[in-house]
Tab-separated table of C-alpha atoms in Angstrom:
chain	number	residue	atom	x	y	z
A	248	UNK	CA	-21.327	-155.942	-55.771
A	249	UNK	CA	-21.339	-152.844	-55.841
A	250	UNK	CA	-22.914	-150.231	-53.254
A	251	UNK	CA	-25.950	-149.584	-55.447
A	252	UNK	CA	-29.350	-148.495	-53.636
A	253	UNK	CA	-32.803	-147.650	-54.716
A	254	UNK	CA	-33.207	-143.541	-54.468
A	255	UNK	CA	-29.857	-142.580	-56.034
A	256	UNK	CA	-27.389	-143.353	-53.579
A	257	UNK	CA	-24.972	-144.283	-56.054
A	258	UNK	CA	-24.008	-141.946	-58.865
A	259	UNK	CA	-22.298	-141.536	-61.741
A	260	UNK	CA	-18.744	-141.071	-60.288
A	261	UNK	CA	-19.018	-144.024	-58.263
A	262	UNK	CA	-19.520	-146.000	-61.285
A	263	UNK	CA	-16.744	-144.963	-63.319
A	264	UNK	CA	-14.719	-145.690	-60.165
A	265	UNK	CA	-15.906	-149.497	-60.051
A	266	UNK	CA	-15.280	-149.584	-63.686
A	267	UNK	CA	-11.727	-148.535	-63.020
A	268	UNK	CA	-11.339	-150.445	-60.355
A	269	UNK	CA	-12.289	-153.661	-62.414
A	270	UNK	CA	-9.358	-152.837	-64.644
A	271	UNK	CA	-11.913	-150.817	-66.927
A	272	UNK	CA	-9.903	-147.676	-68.183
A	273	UNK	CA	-13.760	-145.367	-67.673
A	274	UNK	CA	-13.593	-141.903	-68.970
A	275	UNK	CA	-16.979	-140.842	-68.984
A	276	UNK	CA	-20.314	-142.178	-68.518
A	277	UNK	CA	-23.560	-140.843	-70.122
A	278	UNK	CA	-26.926	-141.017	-69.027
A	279	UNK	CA	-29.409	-142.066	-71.850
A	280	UNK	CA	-32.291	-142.058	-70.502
A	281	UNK	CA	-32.524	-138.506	-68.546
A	282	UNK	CA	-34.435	-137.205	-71.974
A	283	UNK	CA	-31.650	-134.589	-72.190
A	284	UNK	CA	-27.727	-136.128	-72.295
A	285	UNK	CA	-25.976	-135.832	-69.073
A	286	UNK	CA	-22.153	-136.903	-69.365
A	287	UNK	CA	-19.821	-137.563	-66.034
A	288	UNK	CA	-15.964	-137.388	-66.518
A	289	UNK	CA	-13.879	-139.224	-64.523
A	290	UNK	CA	-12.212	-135.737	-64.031
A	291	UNK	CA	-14.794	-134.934	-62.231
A	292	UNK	CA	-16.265	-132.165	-64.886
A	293	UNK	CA	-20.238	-132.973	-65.615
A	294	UNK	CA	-23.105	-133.785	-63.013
A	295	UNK	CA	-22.674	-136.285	-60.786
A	296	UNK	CA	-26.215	-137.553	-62.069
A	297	UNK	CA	-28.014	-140.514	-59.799
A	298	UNK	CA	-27.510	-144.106	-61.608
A	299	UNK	CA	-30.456	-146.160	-61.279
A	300	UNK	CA	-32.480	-149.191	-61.772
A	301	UNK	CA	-33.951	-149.731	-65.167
A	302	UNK	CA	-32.021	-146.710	-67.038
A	303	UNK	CA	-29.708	-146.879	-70.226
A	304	UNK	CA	-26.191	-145.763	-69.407
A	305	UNK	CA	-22.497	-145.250	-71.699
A	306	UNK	CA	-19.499	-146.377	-70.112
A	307	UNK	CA	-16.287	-144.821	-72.371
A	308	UNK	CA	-13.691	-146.950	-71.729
A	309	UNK	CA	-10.702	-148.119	-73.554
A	310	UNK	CA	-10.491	-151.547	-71.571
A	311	UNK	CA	-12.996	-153.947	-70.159
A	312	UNK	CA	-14.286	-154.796	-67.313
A	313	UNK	CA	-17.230	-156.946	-66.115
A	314	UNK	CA	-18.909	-154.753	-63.091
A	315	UNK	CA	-21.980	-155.701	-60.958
A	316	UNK	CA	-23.876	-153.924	-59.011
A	317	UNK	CA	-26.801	-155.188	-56.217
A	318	UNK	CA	-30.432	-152.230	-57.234
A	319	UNK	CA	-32.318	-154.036	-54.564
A	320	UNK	CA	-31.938	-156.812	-52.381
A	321	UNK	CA	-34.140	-158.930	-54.733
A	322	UNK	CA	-32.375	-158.103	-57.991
A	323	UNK	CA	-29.024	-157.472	-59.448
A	324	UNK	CA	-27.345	-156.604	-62.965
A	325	UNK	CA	-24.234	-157.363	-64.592
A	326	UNK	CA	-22.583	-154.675	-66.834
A	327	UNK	CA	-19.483	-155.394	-69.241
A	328	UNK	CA	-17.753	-152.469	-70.279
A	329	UNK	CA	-16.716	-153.309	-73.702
A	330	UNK	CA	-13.303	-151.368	-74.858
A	331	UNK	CA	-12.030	-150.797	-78.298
């Protein structure tokens, strides 16, 4: 899985990483539930926003990719990055 902790230890720039390492081709990733839109490019532009438990997030990508990540040591989620 990957290196996802409670408190924001992984952020948005790690994720579009993962997703790319999948085989995902990640471009950007938006935060949906921040009240205000926060986008992360995967050149780096945009906050490097904290991804977290619970939250809504946008993975642009033109391929998929199937992408877990461990939020706890109790729980987990599965993502899948759906391309065009």
């Amino acid at each position: 899985g990957l290196p996802c902790a409670p408190g924001g230890a992984f952020r948005a720039s790690a994720l579009l990483a993962a997703v790319n390492d999948s085989g995902g081709t990640a471009t950007a990733v938006m935060d949906l539930g921040s009240g205000t839109a926060q986008t992360r490019l995967a050149t780096g532009s945009g906050p490097d926003f904290a991804i977290g438990p619970g939250r809504s997030y946008f993975v642009l990508s033109a391929t998929s990719a199937d992408v877990a990540a461990d939020v706890d040591a109790t729980a987990a989620f599965a993502t899948t990055v759906l391309g065009p």
